[in-house]
Coordinates of C-alpha atoms in Angstrom, one line a residue:
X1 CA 109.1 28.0 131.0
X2 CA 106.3 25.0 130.6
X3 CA 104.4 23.8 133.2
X4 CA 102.5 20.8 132.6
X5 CA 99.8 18.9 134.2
X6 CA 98.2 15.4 133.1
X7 CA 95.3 13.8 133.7
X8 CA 94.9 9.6 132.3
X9 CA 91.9 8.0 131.4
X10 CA 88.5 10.5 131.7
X11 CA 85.7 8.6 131.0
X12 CA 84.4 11.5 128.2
X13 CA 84.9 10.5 124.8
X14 CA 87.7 12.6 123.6
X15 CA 85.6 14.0 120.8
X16 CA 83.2 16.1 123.2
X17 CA 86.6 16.7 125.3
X18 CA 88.2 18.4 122.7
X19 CA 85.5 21.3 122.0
X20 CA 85.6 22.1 125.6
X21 CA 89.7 22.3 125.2
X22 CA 89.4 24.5 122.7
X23 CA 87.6 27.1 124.1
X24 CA 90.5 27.2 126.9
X25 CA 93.7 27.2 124.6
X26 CA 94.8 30.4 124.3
X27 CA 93.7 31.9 127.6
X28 CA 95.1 32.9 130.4
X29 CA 94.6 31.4 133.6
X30 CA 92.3 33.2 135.7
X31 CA 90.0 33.7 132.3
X32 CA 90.0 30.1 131.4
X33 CA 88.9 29.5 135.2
X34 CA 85.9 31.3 133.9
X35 CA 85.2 29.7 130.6
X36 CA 85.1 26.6 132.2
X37 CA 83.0 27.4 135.5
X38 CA 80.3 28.6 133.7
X39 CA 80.2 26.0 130.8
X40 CA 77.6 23.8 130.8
X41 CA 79.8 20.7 129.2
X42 CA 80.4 17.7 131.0
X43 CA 84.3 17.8 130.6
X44 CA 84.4 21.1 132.0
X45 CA 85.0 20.2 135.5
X46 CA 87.9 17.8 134.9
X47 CA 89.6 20.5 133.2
X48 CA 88.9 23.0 135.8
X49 CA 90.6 20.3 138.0
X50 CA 93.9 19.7 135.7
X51 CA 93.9 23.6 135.2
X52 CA 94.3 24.1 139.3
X53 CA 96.5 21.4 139.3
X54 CA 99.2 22.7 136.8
X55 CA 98.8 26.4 139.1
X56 CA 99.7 24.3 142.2
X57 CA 102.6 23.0 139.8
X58 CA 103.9 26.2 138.8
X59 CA 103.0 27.8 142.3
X60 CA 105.3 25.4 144.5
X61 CA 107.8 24.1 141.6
X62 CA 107.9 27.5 140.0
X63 CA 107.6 30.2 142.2
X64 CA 105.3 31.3 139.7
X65 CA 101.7 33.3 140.0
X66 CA 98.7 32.4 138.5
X67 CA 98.5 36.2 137.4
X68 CA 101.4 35.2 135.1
X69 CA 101.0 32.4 133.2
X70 CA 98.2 31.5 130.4
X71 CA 97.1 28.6 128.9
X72 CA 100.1 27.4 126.2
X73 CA 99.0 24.0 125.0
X74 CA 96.3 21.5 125.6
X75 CA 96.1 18.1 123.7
X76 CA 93.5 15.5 123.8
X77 CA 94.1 11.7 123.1
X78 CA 92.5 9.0 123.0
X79 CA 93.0 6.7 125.6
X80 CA 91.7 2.6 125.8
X81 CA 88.4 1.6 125.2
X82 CA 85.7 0.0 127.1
X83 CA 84.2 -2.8 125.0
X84 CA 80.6 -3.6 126.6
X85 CA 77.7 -5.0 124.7
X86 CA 74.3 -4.5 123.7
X87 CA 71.8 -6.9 122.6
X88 CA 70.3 -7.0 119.4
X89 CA 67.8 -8.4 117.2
X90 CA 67.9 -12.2 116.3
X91 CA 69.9 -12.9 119.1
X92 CA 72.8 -11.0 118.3
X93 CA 75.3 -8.8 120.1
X94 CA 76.6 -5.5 119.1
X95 CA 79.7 -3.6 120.1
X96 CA 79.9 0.0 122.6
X97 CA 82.9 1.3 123.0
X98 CA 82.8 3.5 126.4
X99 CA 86.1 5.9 125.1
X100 CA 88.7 7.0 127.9
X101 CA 90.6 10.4 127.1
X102 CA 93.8 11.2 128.1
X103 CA 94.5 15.2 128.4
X104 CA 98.1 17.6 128.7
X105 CA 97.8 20.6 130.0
X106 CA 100.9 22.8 129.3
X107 CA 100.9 26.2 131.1
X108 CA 103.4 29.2 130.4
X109 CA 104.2 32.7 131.8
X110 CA 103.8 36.3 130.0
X111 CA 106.4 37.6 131.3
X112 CA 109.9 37.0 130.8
X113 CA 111.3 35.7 134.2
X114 CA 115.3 35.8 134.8
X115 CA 115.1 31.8 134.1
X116 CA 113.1 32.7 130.5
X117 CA 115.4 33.4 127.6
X118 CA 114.6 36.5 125.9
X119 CA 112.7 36.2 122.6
X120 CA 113.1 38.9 120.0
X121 CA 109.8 39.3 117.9
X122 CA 110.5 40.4 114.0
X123 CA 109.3 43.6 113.7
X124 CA 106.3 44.0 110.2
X125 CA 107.3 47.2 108.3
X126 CA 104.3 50.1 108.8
X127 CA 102.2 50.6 106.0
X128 CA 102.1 54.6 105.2
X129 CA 98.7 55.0 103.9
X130 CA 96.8 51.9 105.7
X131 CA 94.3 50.0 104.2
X132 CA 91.7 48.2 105.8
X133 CA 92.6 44.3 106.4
X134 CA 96.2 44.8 105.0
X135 CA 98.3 46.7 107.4
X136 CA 101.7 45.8 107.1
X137 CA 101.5 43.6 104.0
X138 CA 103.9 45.1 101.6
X139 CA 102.7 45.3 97.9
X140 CA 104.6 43.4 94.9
X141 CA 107.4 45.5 93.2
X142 CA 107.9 48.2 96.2
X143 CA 111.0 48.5 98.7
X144 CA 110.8 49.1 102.2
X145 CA 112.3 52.4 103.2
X146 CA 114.6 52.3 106.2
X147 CA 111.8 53.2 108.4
X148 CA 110.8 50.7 107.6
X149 CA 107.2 52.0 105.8
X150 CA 105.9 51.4 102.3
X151 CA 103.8 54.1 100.6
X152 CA 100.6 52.9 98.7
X153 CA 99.5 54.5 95.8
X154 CA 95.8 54.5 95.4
X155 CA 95.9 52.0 92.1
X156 CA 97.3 49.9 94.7
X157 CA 93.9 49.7 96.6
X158 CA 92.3 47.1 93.8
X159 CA 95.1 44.3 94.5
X160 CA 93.9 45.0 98.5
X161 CA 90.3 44.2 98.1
X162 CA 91.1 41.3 95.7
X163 CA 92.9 39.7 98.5
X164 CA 90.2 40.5 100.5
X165 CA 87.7 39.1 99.1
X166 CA 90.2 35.2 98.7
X167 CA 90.4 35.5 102.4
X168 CA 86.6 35.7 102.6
X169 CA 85.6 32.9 100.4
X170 CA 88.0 30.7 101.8
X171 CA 86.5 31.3 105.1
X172 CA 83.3 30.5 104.1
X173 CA 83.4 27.3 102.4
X174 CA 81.3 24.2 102.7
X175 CA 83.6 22.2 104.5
X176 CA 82.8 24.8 107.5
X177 CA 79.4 24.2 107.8
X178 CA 78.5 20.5 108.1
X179 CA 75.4 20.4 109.1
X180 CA 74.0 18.5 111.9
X181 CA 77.0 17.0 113.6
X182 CA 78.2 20.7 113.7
X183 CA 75.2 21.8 115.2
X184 CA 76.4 18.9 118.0
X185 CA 79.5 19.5 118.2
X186 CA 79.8 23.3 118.1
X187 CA 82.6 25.5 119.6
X188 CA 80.9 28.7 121.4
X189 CA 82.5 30.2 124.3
X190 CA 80.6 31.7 127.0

């Protein structure tokens, strides 16, 4: 079940809306109450707002407790622009755009209610003899057992680390670290 909230034309840029949105997604309720309390960003008290506003949703259209349900889905757009203007050498005038954000909060609960349909996760076949960073990832050319576990053989442990170390360098690549607008526009929770 989705409970949603909105909230129409903030006067944040979207932009600097977003990294505060981030740090929330994910969470449940009472935790992202906390993240955004204590976060020093502008945008966070909006979205403390819209947060208490979809619990008071699920609360009296729901029946639903704020124990229950976590933070499923926030997007960010971008709403109209304020054009002003700003004066500029030779007499000229130059453009501000003053952005306007529009934000959708979508709340869901843990638990399966009677209203929720049930959900049946896949179950990942065990790995016998696990290996750090690889659990449940079967190797090429074995069979699953109907245990559903794999044994590893220990020749098996170079293919591991290779993988391994692809995951790493893809993680740290250069597009991850831009430099000074990252430095501006970084994503830290509290």
């Amino acid at each position: 079940m989705e409970i949603t909230a909105k909230l129409s034309h903030l006067r944040i840029s979207p932009r600097k809306v977003r990294i505060v949105a981030d740090l929330v997604k994910g969470l449940d309720v009472t935790q992202a109450e906390q993240q955004l309390m204590f976060s020093s960003r502008r945008a966070s008290r909006p979205l403390l707002k819209l947060l208490h506003s979809a619990t008071a949703n699920a609360k009296n259209n729901f029946n639903l407790t704020k124990d229950n349900l976590y933070v499923f889905n926030i997007r960010v757009d971008q709403g109209p622009a304020l054009k002003r203007w700003r004066a500029r050498a030779m007499g000229r005038g130059a453009q501000i755009l003053k952005r306007t954000a529009h934000i959708l909060l979508v709340l869901a609960s843990k638990k399966e209610t009677a209203i929720n349909k049930r959900k049946v996760k896949k179950q990942r076949p065990e790995v016998e003899e696990g290996l750090s960073g690889v659990s449940g990832v079967a190797p090429r050319g074995k069979t699953i057992t109907p245990d559903k576990k794999i044994a590893i053989d220990k020749t098996d442990k170079k293919w591991a680390s290779a993988k391994l170390r692809q995951e790493k360098k893809r993680f740290y690549t250069a597009d991850k670290f831009k430099g000074a607008a990252q430095k501006v526009f970084r994503r830290k929770s509290v």
